[in-house]
Short mmCIF file of N, CA, C and O in Angstrom, two decimals:
data_model
loop_
_atom_site.label_atom_id
_atom_site.label_comp_id
_atom_site.label_asym_id
_atom_site.label_seq_id
_atom_site.Cartn_x
_atom_site.Cartn_y
_atom_site.Cartn_z
N MET A 319 -18.11 16.39 102.88
CA MET A 319 -18.59 17.19 103.98
C MET A 319 -18.66 16.30 105.26
O MET A 319 -19.00 15.15 105.22
N LEU A 320 -18.23 16.87 106.31
CA LEU A 320 -18.24 16.17 107.61
C LEU A 320 -19.64 15.99 108.12
O LEU A 320 -20.46 16.82 107.98
N GLY A 321 -19.84 14.83 108.76
CA GLY A 321 -21.12 14.56 109.38
C GLY A 321 -21.23 15.37 110.69
O GLY A 321 -20.22 15.95 111.19
N PHE A 322 -22.40 15.40 111.24
CA PHE A 322 -22.62 16.19 112.46
C PHE A 322 -21.77 15.64 113.61
O PHE A 322 -21.19 16.39 114.37
N CYS A 323 -21.74 14.33 113.70
CA CYS A 323 -20.98 13.70 114.83
C CYS A 323 -19.48 14.03 114.72
O CYS A 323 -18.82 14.34 115.68
N ASN A 324 -18.94 13.92 113.46
CA ASN A 324 -17.53 14.21 113.27
C ASN A 324 -17.21 15.62 113.50
O ASN A 324 -16.14 16.00 114.02
N ALA A 325 -18.10 16.54 113.08
CA ALA A 325 -17.91 17.95 113.28
C ALA A 325 -17.84 18.30 114.76
O ALA A 325 -17.02 19.13 115.18
N THR A 326 -18.76 17.73 115.57
CA THR A 326 -18.73 18.00 116.97
C THR A 326 -17.47 17.50 117.62
O THR A 326 -16.96 18.12 118.56
N LYS A 327 -16.98 16.36 117.20
CA LYS A 327 -15.73 15.82 117.73
C LYS A 327 -14.56 16.76 117.42
O LYS A 327 -13.74 16.95 118.26
N VAL A 328 -14.55 17.28 116.22
CA VAL A 328 -13.50 18.20 115.82
C VAL A 328 -13.56 19.49 116.65
O VAL A 328 -12.52 19.99 117.15
N VAL A 329 -14.78 19.99 116.88
CA VAL A 329 -14.90 21.22 117.62
C VAL A 329 -14.50 20.98 119.06
O VAL A 329 -13.80 21.79 119.68
N LEU A 330 -14.88 19.87 119.66
CA LEU A 330 -14.48 19.58 121.03
C LEU A 330 -12.95 19.42 121.14
O LEU A 330 -12.33 19.88 122.09
N HIS A 331 -12.34 18.75 120.14
CA HIS A 331 -10.88 18.60 120.19
C HIS A 331 -10.18 19.94 120.08
O HIS A 331 -9.21 20.20 120.78
N LEU A 332 -10.68 20.82 119.20
CA LEU A 332 -10.10 22.16 119.03
C LEU A 332 -10.27 22.98 120.29
O LEU A 332 -9.41 23.73 120.66
N ARG A 333 -11.44 22.82 120.93
CA ARG A 333 -11.67 23.60 122.14
C ARG A 333 -10.79 23.19 123.30
O ARG A 333 -10.31 23.97 124.08
N GLN A 334 -10.49 21.87 123.36
CA GLN A 334 -9.63 21.37 124.43
C GLN A 334 -8.17 21.69 124.17
O GLN A 334 -7.38 21.82 125.11
N ASN A 335 -7.73 21.76 122.93
CA ASN A 335 -6.33 21.98 122.55
C ASN A 335 -6.15 23.27 121.84
O ASN A 335 -5.46 23.31 120.84
N LEU A 336 -6.72 24.31 122.36
CA LEU A 336 -6.58 25.63 121.76
C LEU A 336 -5.19 26.17 121.97
O LEU A 336 -4.70 26.19 123.13
N SER A 337 -4.50 26.62 120.93
CA SER A 337 -3.14 27.13 121.07
C SER A 337 -3.10 28.52 120.45
O SER A 337 -3.45 28.70 119.28
N VAL A 338 -2.69 29.52 121.25
CA VAL A 338 -2.61 30.88 120.74
C VAL A 338 -1.19 31.39 121.00
O VAL A 338 -0.77 31.47 122.15
N TRP A 339 -0.46 31.61 119.93
CA TRP A 339 0.91 32.04 120.05
C TRP A 339 1.77 31.18 121.00
O TRP A 339 2.53 31.66 121.84
N GLY A 340 1.59 29.89 120.87
CA GLY A 340 2.45 28.99 121.59
C GLY A 340 1.95 28.73 123.02
O GLY A 340 2.54 27.93 123.75
N VAL A 341 0.86 29.39 123.48
CA VAL A 341 0.37 29.17 124.79
C VAL A 341 -0.74 28.12 124.68
O VAL A 341 -1.69 28.32 123.92
N ARG A 342 -0.64 27.06 125.41
CA ARG A 342 -1.61 25.99 125.29
C ARG A 342 -2.64 26.13 126.40
O ARG A 342 -2.24 26.21 127.56
N ALA A 343 -3.86 26.18 126.01
CA ALA A 343 -4.96 26.33 127.04
C ALA A 343 -5.73 25.05 127.05
O ALA A 343 -6.46 24.70 126.08
N ARG A 344 -5.66 24.34 128.14
CA ARG A 344 -6.44 23.14 128.28
C ARG A 344 -7.35 23.27 129.51
O ARG A 344 -6.90 23.80 130.55
N ASN A 345 -8.59 22.87 129.38
CA ASN A 345 -9.56 23.02 130.45
C ASN A 345 -10.18 21.67 130.72
O ASN A 345 -10.26 20.79 129.92
N ILE A 346 -10.63 21.53 131.96
CA ILE A 346 -11.39 20.34 132.37
C ILE A 346 -12.82 20.76 132.60
O ILE A 346 -13.06 21.71 133.38
N ASN A 347 -13.73 20.15 131.91
CA ASN A 347 -15.14 20.48 132.04
C ASN A 347 -15.68 19.88 133.34
O ASN A 347 -15.58 18.67 133.54
N ILE A 348 -16.26 20.72 134.20
CA ILE A 348 -16.77 20.24 135.41
C ILE A 348 -18.03 19.48 135.15
O ILE A 348 -18.30 18.41 135.70
N GLY A 349 -18.92 20.03 134.29
CA GLY A 349 -20.12 19.29 133.89
C GLY A 349 -21.06 19.02 135.05
O GLY A 349 -20.96 19.57 136.11
N GLY A 350 -21.93 18.05 134.85
CA GLY A 350 -22.84 17.60 135.88
C GLY A 350 -23.87 18.68 136.32
O GLY A 350 -24.27 18.74 137.44
N GLY A 351 -24.20 19.57 135.32
CA GLY A 351 -25.15 20.59 135.69
C GLY A 351 -24.53 21.80 136.38
O GLY A 351 -25.21 22.78 136.62
N VAL A 352 -23.26 21.71 136.67
CA VAL A 352 -22.57 22.82 137.37
C VAL A 352 -22.24 23.92 136.35
O VAL A 352 -22.41 25.03 136.59
N GLY A 353 -21.78 23.53 135.20
CA GLY A 353 -21.43 24.46 134.17
C GLY A 353 -20.06 25.07 134.43
O GLY A 353 -19.66 25.32 135.57
N GLY A 354 -19.34 25.33 133.36
CA GLY A 354 -18.05 25.94 133.49
C GLY A 354 -16.90 24.98 133.36
O GLY A 354 -17.07 23.75 133.54
N GLU A 355 -15.79 25.52 133.06
CA GLU A 355 -14.57 24.73 132.91
C GLU A 355 -13.53 25.41 133.81
O GLU A 355 -13.50 26.58 134.01
N ILE A 356 -12.61 24.58 134.25
CA ILE A 356 -11.50 25.09 135.09
C ILE A 356 -10.20 24.74 134.36
O ILE A 356 -10.11 23.66 133.75
N PRO A 357 -9.20 25.64 134.39
CA PRO A 357 -7.93 25.33 133.71
C PRO A 357 -7.18 24.23 134.41
O PRO A 357 -7.18 24.16 135.65
N ASP A 358 -6.53 23.33 133.64
CA ASP A 358 -5.88 22.23 134.25
C ASP A 358 -4.41 22.51 134.61
O ASP A 358 -3.78 21.66 135.21
N GLN A 359 -3.89 23.62 134.19
CA GLN A 359 -2.50 23.95 134.46
C GLN A 359 -2.32 24.69 135.75
O GLN A 359 -1.20 25.10 136.12
N LYS A 360 -3.39 24.89 136.51
CA LYS A 360 -3.32 25.61 137.76
C LYS A 360 -3.67 24.65 138.90
O LYS A 360 -4.27 23.60 138.73
N ARG A 361 -3.34 25.09 140.12
CA ARG A 361 -3.70 24.33 141.31
C ARG A 361 -5.18 24.47 141.53
O ARG A 361 -5.79 25.43 141.12
N LEU A 362 -5.75 23.46 142.24
CA LEU A 362 -7.20 23.35 142.38
C LEU A 362 -7.85 24.56 142.99
O LEU A 362 -8.85 25.05 142.54
N GLN A 363 -7.18 25.11 144.03
CA GLN A 363 -7.80 26.23 144.75
C GLN A 363 -7.88 27.49 143.87
O GLN A 363 -8.85 28.23 143.87
N TYR A 364 -6.88 27.68 142.98
CA TYR A 364 -6.92 28.83 142.09
C TYR A 364 -7.77 28.56 140.82
O TYR A 364 -8.37 29.50 140.30
N ALA A 365 -7.84 27.31 140.42
CA ALA A 365 -8.60 27.00 139.21
C ALA A 365 -10.11 27.09 139.53
O ALA A 365 -10.87 27.46 138.62
N LEU A 366 -10.51 26.76 140.73
CA LEU A 366 -11.93 26.87 141.12
C LEU A 366 -12.47 28.32 141.03
O LEU A 366 -13.63 28.55 140.81
N GLN A 367 -11.56 29.26 141.19
CA GLN A 367 -11.94 30.69 141.16
C GLN A 367 -12.37 31.14 139.75
O GLN A 367 -12.89 32.24 139.58
N HIS A 368 -12.15 30.32 138.73
CA HIS A 368 -12.53 30.65 137.37
C HIS A 368 -14.02 30.44 137.13
O HIS A 368 -14.55 30.80 136.13
N ILE A 369 -14.68 29.78 138.11
CA ILE A 369 -16.12 29.55 138.03
C ILE A 369 -16.83 30.73 138.64
O ILE A 369 -16.45 31.21 139.71
N HIS A 370 -17.87 31.24 137.98
CA HIS A 370 -18.60 32.40 138.42
C HIS A 370 -19.30 32.06 139.77
O HIS A 370 -20.07 31.06 139.83
N GLY A 371 -19.02 32.83 140.78
CA GLY A 371 -19.63 32.60 142.07
C GLY A 371 -18.70 31.96 143.10
O GLY A 371 -19.13 31.72 144.24
N ILE A 372 -17.51 31.57 142.69
CA ILE A 372 -16.53 31.03 143.65
C ILE A 372 -15.37 31.97 143.77
O ILE A 372 -14.67 32.24 142.78
N GLY A 373 -15.15 32.45 144.97
CA GLY A 373 -14.04 33.36 145.27
C GLY A 373 -12.93 32.62 146.00
O GLY A 373 -12.91 31.37 146.10
N ARG A 374 -12.04 33.38 146.65
CA ARG A 374 -10.96 32.76 147.37
C ARG A 374 -11.38 31.94 148.54
O ARG A 374 -10.92 30.84 148.77
N SER A 375 -12.29 32.49 149.35
CA SER A 375 -12.67 31.80 150.59
C SER A 375 -13.50 30.58 150.28
O SER A 375 -13.29 29.52 150.90
N LYS A 376 -14.37 30.62 149.34
CA LYS A 376 -15.21 29.49 149.01
C LYS A 376 -14.34 28.43 148.37
O LYS A 376 -14.55 27.24 148.58
N ALA A 377 -13.36 28.79 147.53
CA ALA A 377 -12.47 27.81 146.88
C ALA A 377 -11.62 27.10 148.01
O ALA A 377 -11.45 25.88 147.91
N HIS A 378 -11.16 27.83 148.96
CA HIS A 378 -10.38 27.25 150.04
C HIS A 378 -11.26 26.30 150.85
O HIS A 378 -10.79 25.19 151.22
N HIS A 379 -12.49 26.72 151.13
CA HIS A 379 -13.44 25.85 151.84
C HIS A 379 -13.73 24.57 151.08
O HIS A 379 -13.79 23.49 151.69
N ILE A 380 -13.86 24.66 149.75
CA ILE A 380 -14.18 23.44 148.94
C ILE A 380 -12.98 22.49 148.96
O ILE A 380 -13.17 21.30 149.10
N VAL A 381 -11.78 23.00 148.83
CA VAL A 381 -10.56 22.16 148.87
C VAL A 381 -10.40 21.46 150.22
O VAL A 381 -10.12 20.29 150.27
N CYS A 382 -10.68 22.22 151.28
CA CYS A 382 -10.60 21.61 152.64
C CYS A 382 -11.68 20.54 152.82
O CYS A 382 -11.43 19.50 153.41
N GLU A 383 -12.87 20.86 152.27
CA GLU A 383 -13.98 19.88 152.47
C GLU A 383 -13.77 18.60 151.65
O GLU A 383 -14.22 17.52 152.03
N LEU A 384 -13.11 18.75 150.49
CA LEU A 384 -12.81 17.58 149.66
C LEU A 384 -11.81 16.64 150.34
O LEU A 384 -11.85 15.46 150.13
N GLY A 385 -10.95 17.22 151.10
CA GLY A 385 -9.93 16.44 151.80
C GLY A 385 -8.78 16.05 150.92
O GLY A 385 -8.01 15.11 151.17
N VAL A 386 -8.60 16.77 149.77
CA VAL A 386 -7.42 16.50 148.91
C VAL A 386 -6.43 17.66 149.09
O VAL A 386 -6.82 18.79 149.51
N GLU A 387 -5.21 17.40 148.78
CA GLU A 387 -4.22 18.46 148.85
C GLU A 387 -4.43 19.40 147.64
O GLU A 387 -5.09 19.01 146.67
N ASN A 388 -3.87 20.53 147.71
CA ASN A 388 -4.03 21.56 146.69
C ASN A 388 -3.08 21.24 145.54
O ASN A 388 -2.09 21.88 145.36
N LYS A 389 -3.41 20.22 144.77
CA LYS A 389 -2.53 19.80 143.65
C LYS A 389 -3.05 20.31 142.30
O LYS A 389 -4.18 20.89 142.27
N TYR A 390 -2.31 20.14 141.27
CA TYR A 390 -2.72 20.59 139.94
C TYR A 390 -4.00 19.83 139.54
O TYR A 390 -4.17 18.66 139.82
N VAL A 391 -4.82 20.53 138.78
CA VAL A 391 -6.10 19.93 138.33
C VAL A 391 -5.87 18.73 137.39
O VAL A 391 -6.55 17.76 137.47
N ARG A 392 -4.82 18.84 136.60
CA ARG A 392 -4.55 17.71 135.64
C ARG A 392 -4.13 16.43 136.42
O ARG A 392 -4.22 15.37 135.84
N ASP A 393 -3.70 16.55 137.68
CA ASP A 393 -3.27 15.44 138.46
C ASP A 393 -4.42 14.79 139.28
O ASP A 393 -4.19 13.80 139.95
N LEU A 394 -5.61 15.33 139.18
CA LEU A 394 -6.73 14.79 139.91
C LEU A 394 -7.20 13.46 139.32
O LEU A 394 -7.24 13.35 138.10
N SER A 395 -7.54 12.55 140.15
CA SER A 395 -8.03 11.24 139.69
C SER A 395 -9.54 11.41 139.32
O SER A 395 -10.16 12.40 139.62
N LYS A 396 -10.05 10.38 138.63
CA LYS A 396 -11.51 10.45 138.26
C LYS A 396 -12.39 10.42 139.51
O LYS A 396 -13.41 11.07 139.51
N ARG A 397 -11.97 9.73 140.55
CA ARG A 397 -12.76 9.71 141.76
C ARG A 397 -12.80 11.09 142.42
O ARG A 397 -13.85 11.55 142.89
N GLU A 398 -11.65 11.79 142.42
CA GLU A 398 -11.59 13.15 142.99
C GLU A 398 -12.44 14.12 142.19
O GLU A 398 -13.08 14.98 142.73
N LEU A 399 -12.37 13.96 140.83
CA LEU A 399 -13.18 14.84 139.99
C LEU A 399 -14.69 14.58 140.24
O LEU A 399 -15.48 15.55 140.27
N TYR A 400 -15.04 13.32 140.42
CA TYR A 400 -16.47 13.03 140.71
C TYR A 400 -16.88 13.63 142.01
O TYR A 400 -17.97 14.20 142.14
N SER A 401 -16.05 13.51 143.04
CA SER A 401 -16.41 14.09 144.37
C SER A 401 -16.43 15.66 144.29
O SER A 401 -17.27 16.22 144.97
N LEU A 402 -15.55 16.19 143.45
CA LEU A 402 -15.62 17.64 143.26
C LEU A 402 -16.91 18.08 142.61
O LEU A 402 -17.52 19.05 143.02
N ARG A 403 -17.39 17.34 141.60
CA ARG A 403 -18.64 17.65 140.94
C ARG A 403 -19.82 17.53 141.94
O ARG A 403 -20.71 18.33 141.95
N GLU A 404 -19.78 16.52 142.75
CA GLU A 404 -20.84 16.31 143.70
C GLU A 404 -20.86 17.45 144.74
O GLU A 404 -21.93 17.97 145.14
N LEU A 405 -19.67 17.90 145.17
CA LEU A 405 -19.60 18.99 146.12
C LEU A 405 -20.02 20.30 145.54
O LEU A 405 -20.72 21.11 146.18
N LEU A 406 -19.62 20.55 144.26
CA LEU A 406 -20.05 21.82 143.62
C LEU A 406 -21.53 21.89 143.30
O LEU A 406 -22.07 22.98 143.16
N SER A 407 -22.16 20.75 143.21
CA SER A 407 -23.58 20.73 142.90
C SER A 407 -24.41 21.31 144.09
O SER A 407 -25.57 21.66 143.91
N LYS A 408 -23.78 21.37 145.31
CA LYS A 408 -24.50 21.88 146.44
C LYS A 408 -24.57 23.40 146.44
O LYS A 408 -25.39 24.00 147.13
N TYR A 409 -23.68 24.04 145.70
CA TYR A 409 -23.55 25.49 145.69
C TYR A 409 -24.33 26.11 144.55
O TYR A 409 -24.52 25.50 143.54
N LEU A 410 -24.73 27.35 144.69
CA LEU A 410 -25.40 28.10 143.63
C LEU A 410 -24.30 28.88 142.91
O LEU A 410 -23.87 29.94 143.36
N ILE A 411 -23.86 28.33 141.76
CA ILE A 411 -22.75 28.95 141.00
C ILE A 411 -23.03 28.89 139.53
O ILE A 411 -23.99 28.25 139.07
N GLY A 412 -22.25 29.61 138.74
CA GLY A 412 -22.36 29.56 137.29
C GLY A 412 -23.62 30.23 136.77
O GLY A 412 -24.02 31.30 137.24
N ASN A 413 -24.18 29.62 135.79
CA ASN A 413 -25.34 30.19 135.12
C ASN A 413 -26.55 30.25 136.06
O ASN A 413 -27.39 31.14 135.94
N ASP A 414 -26.64 29.31 136.99
CA ASP A 414 -27.76 29.34 137.95
C ASP A 414 -27.69 30.59 138.81
O ASP A 414 -28.72 31.24 139.08
N LEU A 415 -26.50 30.97 139.22
CA LEU A 415 -26.31 32.19 140.04
C LEU A 415 -26.64 33.44 139.23
O LEU A 415 -27.32 34.34 139.68
N LYS A 416 -26.21 33.43 137.91
CA LYS A 416 -26.51 34.59 137.12
C LYS A 416 -28.03 34.77 136.89
O LYS A 416 -28.55 35.91 136.91
N LYS A 417 -28.69 33.62 136.69
CA LYS A 417 -30.17 33.68 136.45
C LYS A 417 -30.86 34.16 137.73
O LYS A 417 -31.84 34.88 137.68
N CYS A 418 -30.38 33.73 138.90
CA CYS A 418 -30.99 34.10 140.15
C CYS A 418 -30.85 35.59 140.39
O CYS A 418 -31.83 36.28 140.80
N VAL A 419 -29.64 36.12 140.13
CA VAL A 419 -29.44 37.58 140.29
C VAL A 419 -30.28 38.38 139.31
O VAL A 419 -30.88 39.35 139.68
N GLU A 420 -30.33 37.85 138.06
CA GLU A 420 -31.16 38.56 137.09
C GLU A 420 -32.64 38.55 137.46
O GLU A 420 -33.32 39.57 137.26
N ARG A 421 -33.14 37.44 138.01
CA ARG A 421 -34.46 37.37 138.51
C ARG A 421 -34.74 38.25 139.62
O ARG A 421 -35.80 38.98 139.71
N ASP A 422 -33.78 38.43 140.57
CA ASP A 422 -33.96 39.32 141.70
C ASP A 422 -33.99 40.76 141.25
O ASP A 422 -34.84 41.53 141.73
N VAL A 423 -33.11 41.13 140.30
CA VAL A 423 -33.11 42.49 139.81
C VAL A 423 -34.42 42.79 139.07
O VAL A 423 -35.05 43.87 139.16
N GLY A 424 -34.86 41.80 138.27
CA GLY A 424 -36.16 41.97 137.55
C GLY A 424 -37.32 42.15 138.52
O GLY A 424 -38.27 42.89 138.19
N ARG A 425 -37.34 41.46 139.63
CA ARG A 425 -38.35 41.65 140.65
C ARG A 425 -38.34 43.05 141.21
O ARG A 425 -39.40 43.68 141.36
N LEU A 426 -37.09 43.56 141.49
CA LEU A 426 -37.03 44.92 142.00
C LEU A 426 -37.49 45.95 140.97
O LEU A 426 -38.20 46.92 141.34
N VAL A 427 -37.18 45.70 139.69
CA VAL A 427 -37.65 46.61 138.65
C VAL A 427 -39.16 46.50 138.51
O VAL A 427 -39.88 47.49 138.36
N GLY A 428 -39.71 45.29 138.68
CA GLY A 428 -41.16 45.07 138.49
C GLY A 428 -41.99 45.79 139.54
O GLY A 428 -43.07 46.31 139.26
N ILE A 429 -41.49 45.82 140.75
CA ILE A 429 -42.26 46.45 141.81
C ILE A 429 -41.93 47.94 141.96
O ILE A 429 -42.56 48.66 142.74
N GLN A 430 -41.04 48.41 141.11
CA GLN A 430 -40.65 49.82 141.02
C GLN A 430 -40.29 50.42 142.35
O GLN A 430 -40.69 51.54 142.73
N CYS A 431 -39.45 49.68 143.09
CA CYS A 431 -38.90 50.24 144.32
C CYS A 431 -37.69 51.13 143.97
O CYS A 431 -37.28 51.20 142.82
N TYR A 432 -37.12 51.72 144.95
CA TYR A 432 -36.02 52.63 144.77
C TYR A 432 -34.85 51.93 144.06
O TYR A 432 -34.26 52.47 143.09
N ARG A 433 -34.49 50.73 144.56
CA ARG A 433 -33.36 50.01 143.99
C ARG A 433 -33.64 49.63 142.52
O ARG A 433 -32.75 49.64 141.67
N GLY A 434 -34.87 49.23 142.24
CA GLY A 434 -35.24 48.89 140.92
C GLY A 434 -35.11 50.01 139.93
O GLY A 434 -34.65 49.88 138.79
N ILE A 435 -35.59 51.20 140.38
CA ILE A 435 -35.53 52.40 139.52
C ILE A 435 -34.05 52.74 139.25
O ILE A 435 -33.65 53.11 138.15
N ARG A 436 -33.19 52.63 140.31
CA ARG A 436 -31.79 52.95 140.13
C ARG A 436 -31.14 51.96 139.19
O ARG A 436 -30.27 52.30 138.37
N HIS A 437 -31.58 50.68 139.18
CA HIS A 437 -31.05 49.70 138.23
C HIS A 437 -31.43 50.05 136.83
O HIS A 437 -30.60 49.95 135.88
N VAL A 438 -32.68 50.50 136.62
CA VAL A 438 -33.11 50.88 135.32
C VAL A 438 -32.34 52.09 134.80
O VAL A 438 -31.96 52.16 133.65
N ASP A 439 -32.16 53.06 135.67
CA ASP A 439 -31.43 54.27 135.28
C ASP A 439 -29.93 54.05 135.16
O ASP A 439 -29.25 55.01 134.62
N GLY A 440 -29.43 52.93 135.63
CA GLY A 440 -28.00 52.64 135.52
C GLY A 440 -27.23 53.47 136.52
O GLY A 440 -26.04 53.84 136.25
N LEU A 441 -27.75 53.74 137.70
CA LEU A 441 -27.10 54.49 138.75
C LEU A 441 -26.84 53.58 139.92
O LEU A 441 -27.48 52.51 140.12
N PRO A 442 -25.88 53.93 140.82
CA PRO A 442 -25.67 53.07 141.97
C PRO A 442 -26.88 53.04 142.93
O PRO A 442 -27.56 54.09 143.03
N CYS A 443 -27.13 51.91 143.46
CA CYS A 443 -28.39 51.76 144.29
C CYS A 443 -28.08 51.49 145.74
O CYS A 443 -29.02 51.11 146.46
N ARG A 444 -26.87 51.67 146.19
CA ARG A 444 -26.58 51.41 147.60
C ARG A 444 -26.14 52.66 148.33
O ARG A 444 -25.35 52.61 149.27
N GLY A 445 -26.60 53.79 147.92
CA GLY A 445 -26.37 55.02 148.64
C GLY A 445 -25.10 55.77 148.32
O GLY A 445 -24.79 56.73 149.01
N GLN A 446 -24.36 55.41 147.30
CA GLN A 446 -23.14 56.11 147.01
C GLN A 446 -23.44 57.45 146.36
O GLN A 446 -24.52 57.61 145.73
N ARG A 447 -22.54 58.37 146.51
CA ARG A 447 -22.77 59.66 145.93
C ARG A 447 -22.49 59.63 144.44
O ARG A 447 -21.71 58.86 143.95
N THR A 448 -23.21 60.44 143.72
CA THR A 448 -23.10 60.43 142.27
C THR A 448 -22.69 61.81 141.67
O THR A 448 -22.56 61.95 140.49
N HIS A 449 -22.51 62.78 142.56
CA HIS A 449 -22.13 64.13 142.07
C HIS A 449 -20.74 64.09 141.44
O HIS A 449 -20.55 64.63 140.33
N THR A 450 -19.76 63.45 142.09
CA THR A 450 -18.39 63.43 141.57
C THR A 450 -17.93 62.00 141.21
O THR A 450 -16.99 61.88 140.51
N ASN A 451 -18.61 61.01 141.75
CA ASN A 451 -18.19 59.63 141.52
C ASN A 451 -19.22 58.89 140.71
O ASN A 451 -20.07 59.49 140.08
N ALA A 452 -19.11 57.60 140.70
CA ALA A 452 -20.02 56.69 139.96
C ALA A 452 -19.86 56.85 138.45
O ALA A 452 -20.81 56.80 137.68
N ARG A 453 -18.63 57.06 138.02
CA ARG A 453 -18.41 57.26 136.60
C ARG A 453 -18.74 55.96 135.79
O ARG A 453 -19.24 56.01 134.70
N THR A 454 -18.44 54.81 136.42
CA THR A 454 -18.67 53.57 135.74
C THR A 454 -20.15 53.31 135.50
O THR A 454 -20.58 52.91 134.42
N ARG A 455 -20.99 53.51 136.50
CA ARG A 455 -22.43 53.24 136.39
C ARG A 455 -23.09 54.32 135.52
O ARG A 455 -24.09 54.06 134.90
N LYS A 456 -22.58 55.57 135.59
CA LYS A 456 -23.27 56.66 134.92
C LYS A 456 -22.97 56.70 133.46
O LYS A 456 -23.74 57.17 132.65
N SER A 457 -21.79 56.25 133.05
CA SER A 457 -21.44 56.36 131.65
C SER A 457 -22.16 55.29 130.86
O SER A 457 -22.30 54.18 131.25
N ARG A 458 -22.73 55.73 129.75
CA ARG A 458 -23.44 54.85 128.86
C ARG A 458 -22.80 54.80 127.48
O ARG A 458 -22.41 55.84 126.97
N PRO A 459 -22.75 53.62 126.93
CA PRO A 459 -22.23 53.52 125.53
C PRO A 459 -23.12 54.26 124.55
O PRO A 459 -24.32 54.40 124.78
N THR A 460 -22.56 54.70 123.47
CA THR A 460 -23.32 55.47 122.50
C THR A 460 -24.33 54.60 121.75
O THR A 460 -25.33 55.05 121.26
N TRP A 461 -24.11 53.30 121.66
CA TRP A 461 -25.04 52.42 120.90
C TRP A 461 -26.39 52.26 121.64
O TRP A 461 -27.34 51.75 121.05
N ARG A 462 -26.42 52.57 122.92
CA ARG A 462 -27.66 52.36 123.71
C ARG A 462 -28.65 53.48 123.31
O ARG A 462 -29.89 53.26 123.58
N GLY A 463 -28.24 54.61 122.87
CA GLY A 463 -29.19 55.64 122.61
C GLY A 463 -28.75 56.94 123.30
O GLY A 463 -27.69 57.03 123.94
N THR A 464 -29.55 57.96 123.12
CA THR A 464 -29.23 59.27 123.76
C THR A 464 -29.64 59.21 125.20
O THR A 464 -30.50 58.51 125.64
N ARG A 465 -29.03 60.08 125.99
CA ARG A 465 -29.33 60.24 127.44
C ARG A 465 -30.56 60.99 127.64
O ARG A 465 -31.21 61.75 127.39
#
């Protein structure tokens, strides 16, 4: 039986070299409390968009602020990766962003304001009409219970 240390090494190796039908998926772990991985076969500006909370404009801003050209992630040096981690630690992204949004919605639900009630009911809360639209927010899966 494999020891705990050997098992984690095997899992990490499999995670980094995952192959599905001949497609090789390799990721670089950003780490440093930032959370998330970015694919190394894409250019930096597009790979950053795989992190929750980073879109096109913020990714472009990050690449410009780093002062590196938009090269492939696998070609980044360790110094560039370190500066990327330092720069990303200034932003609210990943799991921290998800927790913040969840906390904000929970606050709205707790004070029972209009937006909080609409979140609980699963309806749009920004004034959209629901008579003919809002099919995505109004439809509920059957496993949740009856309407």
